[in-house]
Amino acid sequence: MSNKITELFNIQYPIIQGGMVWNSGWRLASAVSNSGGLGLIGAGSMYPEVLREHIQKCKKATDKPFGVNVPMLYPDIQEIMNIIVEEGVKIVFTSAGNPKTWTHWLQEQGIIVVHVVSSVKFALKAQDAGVNAVVAEGFEAGGHNGRDETTTLALIPMVKEHIEIPLIAAGGIATGRAMLATMILGADGVQMGSRFVASEESSSHQSFKQTVIDAKEGDTQLTLKELAPVRLIKNKFYNEVQELYKTAPTVEQLKELLGRARAKKGMFEGDLDNGELEIGQISGLIHDIKPVSQIIHDIINEFNLAKVEVVSF
């Protein structure tokens, strides 16, 4: 399978694994890369030297391309970027910030830069900043999300209409059929997060993985828009947030309830009551925990079968 995305990253399939906090360590990234996709280490939940360790272990575990996802609100961003360059990483996905800040500097170091956006406006800003590709993420996605609540089905063709650089679709994609659908709409590849959370190689807690595969339609909700919109599985913490909203809380009150390390507590430590359990709406269609190699094999098989069905129709 060859197209703009496989050629850009020198990979077999146009499948990118989301660089999700507390889920995307070196084991997951290397497994995805070894299976023909592009694995990403999620720097957002790592101190600088922890990131360095994950990069080094990933280089030993795969001879295929892999990258690092960097939320640009990271407090040690300069140190993170320096480590990425020092360790010879050649692909960086940036998010949660202005793409102009780091794109040119990274590209001067020979690094391919991709920026995650949630709207046409931000896709155009990323293209103007000179990024090599964009990820357009619909609000079905897990974790932190766009405020406009534009769905992937609507977002992809609108972004495609306005940009010339390669386009990666994200949000609500966990199957070969969804992959084909977004590519018919104009995407050159897909980024999947939730499907890879429920993998053997994901670094998240087993209890969180089980909660993901037990989730059904309607079990997630986008909330905390006043801080940074985030899609969560409904649990005790989520219910506490909703109760606080009934009092018309200030931003400071929301921050106080959120506290620190909620995502780590939920996804990494397995506190299913008091932690943030970030996952996409598509979790309602994920029913098992599999090795990454099997996940990608199944997605590609379904993609190819669906292509035949579309052509025959």
Phi, psi and omega in degrees: 000113185235128174204194184301322184283317179296324179287321180298317185259355183058053179237168184278318183238146179279055180241122178246134177274132179297142179272071190275137178299140176065005178238331194252071175271190185293329180296315179292313182300315182291325179295318178296315180296318179294340181264005174105354176262196175245113177276145178233132171276130181272102184287344186298339179248022185233135167293157185310313183287334174292319176300317179301317179298317180294320178297314181297319179291325179294321179296327178284333186271345180211145172255012179263162178298142171214167182222184177232134174264126185236108169290125189282359173277000181304131183294331181255041190300320180296317179295320178299312181296321178297318179296318179302317179291314182300325182272000174077022176292136186250359180223129178229130171256124179252155180203169173057050178172181181279119182297338179294336186299318188238345188303307184297318181298315179296317181294329175296337178269009179081023184256135173282132184241129176236138181242141181267129182228165180233009182203164176298318181303313182285332175296318179293322177295321179293318178298318178297330179285348176095015180297157182280336179195166174234150168257119175261116189248117176286165188282359172292341187296157175277173177069207183283144200216171178285152181280340186281346179058038176277128182285158180300319181301324178274323187291316187301307180294330178291318177293317180303324182295338189247348183241161180248344182278164180302145186238128178247129180268142177214153179106106177079023183244117179217003184226165176295324179295318178294322176300313179297318182301314181290329179286327173296325179285350176129354179286150176264348180190179181229152171243128181241131176250297187304319181299324181277344171300316181274055176235160179294331186271348178301143183274001180286165183292145181300326179294323177293317178302318180295321178297322178298312183285344175274345185294147179235172178308133178089359182276355177241158180207142174278130183212183178054041182295333180292338178261286174202114185309133182218136178266124186233150165289139181288119179216194182300315179297315178302316180297325177295322177298315181294323177295321179295323180300332180295343181261009183053062187290157172279166176300322180296322178292322177295318179297321180296319178293318181298315180065209182243149171061028178297319182293318177299316182301319183278305189278325185264322182264346175082021175279095188282348179267313190256356182264163170281125179248088187274123177199159182276167178300332184292354177303333178294349179249006180255119190240002183206159176255119185233163169296149180304319182302321179288321178301310182292320177302314181294319180297314181293319177300314180294321177302312182293320177296319180294324176300316179297318180296319179296316180295317181290331179293000000 
